[in-house]
C-alpha positions as MATLAB code, in Angstrom:
seq = 'DAICDGLPAPTGAKISDEESNCKIVILGKPNVGKSSLMNLLVQEERAIVSPIAGTTREAIGEKISFYHQDLLLTDTPGIRRKRKIDETLESMMVKSAFRAVEDADVVLLLIDSSEHAIADQELKLAFYVFEHHKSLVILFNKDDISTPDAQQDMDRSLSVYEYFLKKVPQLSISCKTGKNIGKVLPLVKQVHERSTQTFNDDELTMLFKEALHRKPLYHQQ';
ca = [
     -77.403   56.852  -39.124;
     -77.209   60.541  -40.049;
     -73.537   60.139  -41.004;
     -74.321   57.071  -43.130;
     -77.099   58.955  -44.909;
     -74.615   61.658  -45.860;
     -71.999   59.315  -47.286;
     -71.547   59.237  -51.084;
     -72.561   56.189  -53.075;
     -69.880   53.455  -53.033;
     -67.649   53.276  -56.085;
     -65.948   50.256  -57.566;
     -67.048   46.653  -57.701;
     -67.408   44.730  -54.465;
     -65.215   41.680  -54.160;
     -67.364   38.571  -54.201;
     -66.334   35.189  -52.885;
     -67.024   33.655  -56.290;
     -64.365   35.892  -57.879;
     -61.625   34.584  -55.571;
     -59.765   31.330  -56.128;
     -58.753   31.218  -52.479;
     -59.951   33.081  -49.377;
     -57.183   33.666  -46.821;
     -57.825   34.892  -43.280;
     -55.173   36.261  -40.902;
     -56.013   35.279  -37.327;
     -54.411   35.749  -33.925;
     -54.295   37.560  -30.608;
     -54.009   41.364  -30.451;
     -50.658   42.899  -31.442;
     -49.073   39.841  -33.045;
     -48.602   41.623  -36.395;
     -51.727   40.723  -38.371;
     -52.199   44.174  -39.890;
     -48.477   44.469  -40.657;
     -48.585   41.160  -42.516;
     -51.699   42.266  -44.372;
     -49.955   45.439  -45.588;
     -46.842   43.526  -46.653;
     -48.821   40.969  -48.652;
     -51.002   43.537  -50.446;
     -47.978   45.871  -50.758;
     -49.819   48.949  -49.523;
     -51.001   50.535  -46.261;
     -54.390   48.827  -46.289;
     -54.683   48.152  -42.555;
     -53.832   50.512  -39.683;
     -50.779   49.372  -37.720;
     -50.608   50.482  -34.088;
     -49.201   49.187  -30.776;
     -52.621   49.912  -29.269;
     -54.666   46.707  -28.982;
     -58.027   46.756  -30.720;
     -57.063   49.087  -33.569;
     -58.536   46.679  -36.129;
     -62.274   46.697  -35.368;
     -63.645   44.542  -38.182;
     -62.535   42.038  -40.801;
     -60.925   43.914  -43.713;
     -60.701   42.181  -47.094;
     -58.436   42.970  -50.018;
     -58.186   41.238  -53.375;
     -54.703   40.424  -54.669;
     -53.301   38.389  -57.541;
     -50.687   35.673  -57.151;
     -49.520   33.347  -59.929;
     -52.497   34.426  -62.074;
     -54.932   33.572  -59.282;
     -57.238   35.980  -57.482;
     -56.890   35.746  -53.712;
     -59.085   37.398  -51.108;
     -56.934   38.314  -48.103;
     -58.729   39.270  -44.877;
     -57.276   40.864  -41.760;
     -59.269   40.239  -38.563;
     -59.470   41.885  -35.129;
     -57.286   40.398  -32.411;
     -59.031   37.828  -30.228;
     -58.449   37.787  -26.489;
     -59.562   35.198  -23.953;
     -63.329   35.189  -23.502;
     -63.239   36.234  -19.847;
     -61.297   39.378  -20.779;
     -63.942   40.518  -23.284;
     -66.178   42.915  -21.382;
     -67.358   45.331  -24.056;
     -70.123   44.926  -26.617;
     -67.896   46.380  -29.343;
     -65.104   43.880  -28.699;
     -67.627   41.035  -28.671;
     -68.775   42.159  -32.128;
     -65.135   42.308  -33.272;
     -64.604   38.692  -32.198;
     -67.758   37.583  -34.001;
     -66.494   39.340  -37.133;
     -63.225   37.390  -36.937;
     -64.995   34.059  -36.426;
     -67.317   34.699  -39.371;
     -64.270   35.357  -41.550;
     -62.743   32.031  -40.467;
     -65.954   30.156  -41.249;
     -65.864   31.577  -44.782;
     -62.123   31.006  -45.341;
     -60.194   28.428  -47.333;
     -56.839   28.915  -45.589;
     -56.245   30.486  -42.166;
     -52.907   32.069  -41.222;
     -52.564   31.868  -37.432;
     -49.997   34.419  -36.256;
     -48.066   33.731  -33.049;
     -45.568   36.054  -31.357;
     -42.320   34.072  -31.399;
     -40.800   36.356  -28.764;
     -43.241   34.909  -26.256;
     -41.913   31.941  -24.316;
     -44.888   29.626  -24.906;
     -47.887   29.124  -27.116;
     -50.978   30.514  -25.384;
     -54.116   28.534  -24.614;
     -56.061   31.092  -26.636;
     -53.931   30.349  -29.709;
     -54.527   26.615  -29.306;
     -58.266   27.261  -29.070;
     -58.115   29.312  -32.266;
     -56.263   26.475  -34.012;
     -58.898   23.957  -32.926;
     -61.655   26.348  -34.047;
     -60.082   26.325  -37.513;
     -59.938   22.505  -37.467;
     -63.546   22.212  -36.324;
     -64.660   24.205  -39.355;
     -62.530   22.061  -41.692;
     -60.267   24.886  -42.841;
     -56.622   24.609  -43.846;
     -54.237   26.042  -41.249;
     -50.785   27.601  -41.538;
     -48.959   28.783  -38.412;
     -46.706   31.827  -38.768;
     -44.298   32.713  -35.954;
     -43.850   36.474  -36.256;
     -41.337   38.853  -34.585;
     -38.409   36.549  -35.251;
     -36.196   39.655  -35.196;
     -36.749   40.217  -31.453;
     -36.993   36.603  -30.338;
     -34.134   35.527  -28.059;
     -32.507   32.069  -28.000;
     -34.035   31.458  -24.563;
     -37.488   32.449  -25.796;
     -37.106   30.186  -28.833;
     -36.010   27.270  -26.673;
     -38.959   27.765  -24.322;
     -41.361   28.078  -27.274;
     -40.034   24.862  -28.834;
     -40.512   23.083  -25.512;
     -44.066   24.421  -25.288;
     -44.883   23.311  -28.841;
     -43.469   19.818  -28.282;
     -46.389   19.062  -25.936;
     -48.763   19.434  -28.884;
     -46.510   17.802  -31.471;
     -49.117   15.109  -32.139;
     -51.124   17.569  -34.223;
     -48.804   20.539  -34.795;
     -46.325   18.389  -36.731;
     -48.987   18.059  -39.426;
     -49.507   21.831  -39.673;
     -47.247   23.848  -42.042;
     -45.210   26.378  -40.046;
     -43.030   29.330  -41.005;
     -40.908   31.774  -39.013;
     -41.289   35.357  -40.265;
     -40.603   38.964  -39.339;
     -42.963   41.677  -40.527;
     -40.414   44.280  -39.419;
     -37.412   42.977  -41.390;
     -39.392   41.184  -44.106;
     -37.850   37.799  -43.316;
     -39.642   34.974  -45.183;
     -42.601   37.198  -46.104;
     -42.069   36.164  -49.731;
     -42.575   32.522  -48.716;
     -46.046   33.042  -47.193;
     -48.175   33.090  -50.348;
     -46.298   30.188  -52.033;
     -46.919   28.150  -48.864;
     -50.603   29.142  -48.891;
     -50.841   28.119  -52.543;
     -49.298   24.727  -51.787;
     -51.610   24.094  -48.821;
     -54.711   25.149  -50.764;
     -53.836   22.902  -53.698;
     -53.451   19.943  -51.361;
     -56.751   20.618  -49.596;
     -58.657   20.908  -52.875;
     -57.011   17.943  -54.574;
     -59.499   15.425  -55.994;
     -59.184   11.792  -57.032;
     -61.275    9.813  -59.475;
     -62.763    6.416  -58.622;
     -60.015    4.438  -60.351;
     -57.263    6.277  -58.466;
     -58.985    5.701  -55.128;
     -59.544    2.019  -55.905;
     -55.865    1.503  -56.696;
     -54.888    3.460  -53.590;
     -56.945    1.209  -51.311;
     -55.847   -1.984  -53.080;
     -52.189   -1.094  -52.664;
     -52.737   -0.189  -48.993;
     -54.534   -3.489  -48.308;
     -51.812   -5.397  -50.125;
     -49.146   -3.839  -47.875;
     -51.176   -4.364  -44.690;
     -54.200   -6.735  -44.897;
     -57.139   -6.189  -42.552;
     -56.946   -9.815  -41.370;
     -54.303  -12.368  -40.459;
     -54.258  -15.939  -41.661;
     -54.495  -18.526  -38.879;
];
């Protein structure tokens, strides 16, 4: 409290949700490259990158512009399995990440592609995003160190959940080499436009009529 009392008054305008066309949250386990991706997308050292887990302690937001749209990009602390969280501080970090997801439009779930399988924790995070009706994009990071065997094992692991993962946009990236980083925001833009697309009554009526014409709800005896 004494330190806070001695801090100077904040300068600059605070980024409000209303000022952003799209709120993007980077989510994932510790050390999958969330802060590295954040820095690459904002094109500056905004988040601290370290091999030490838990370096990011709270959700960090940064406003960027893309195709004349204002985007609010938020980096979140890494989330471990619940039974491994034994500190009050880490519990607060997890709550900060979940709050960011609940306020997001699009969530970028980062997965380490050098691992041989998708983790249960990552599946739980994906379902958490679905439960809160947010758009999801899965990014497989560390493509530069992923081996053919690891990729084959990961593909086999993902095939078990193909029934819902096949509907989720996915992209293989490398924050170290920059591979496909330029494709992330265009993909986010495409996903956000689809999720916010609206139809008027006439369009919906025609849509249902055409669907019923192709496949009626009843069969003639």
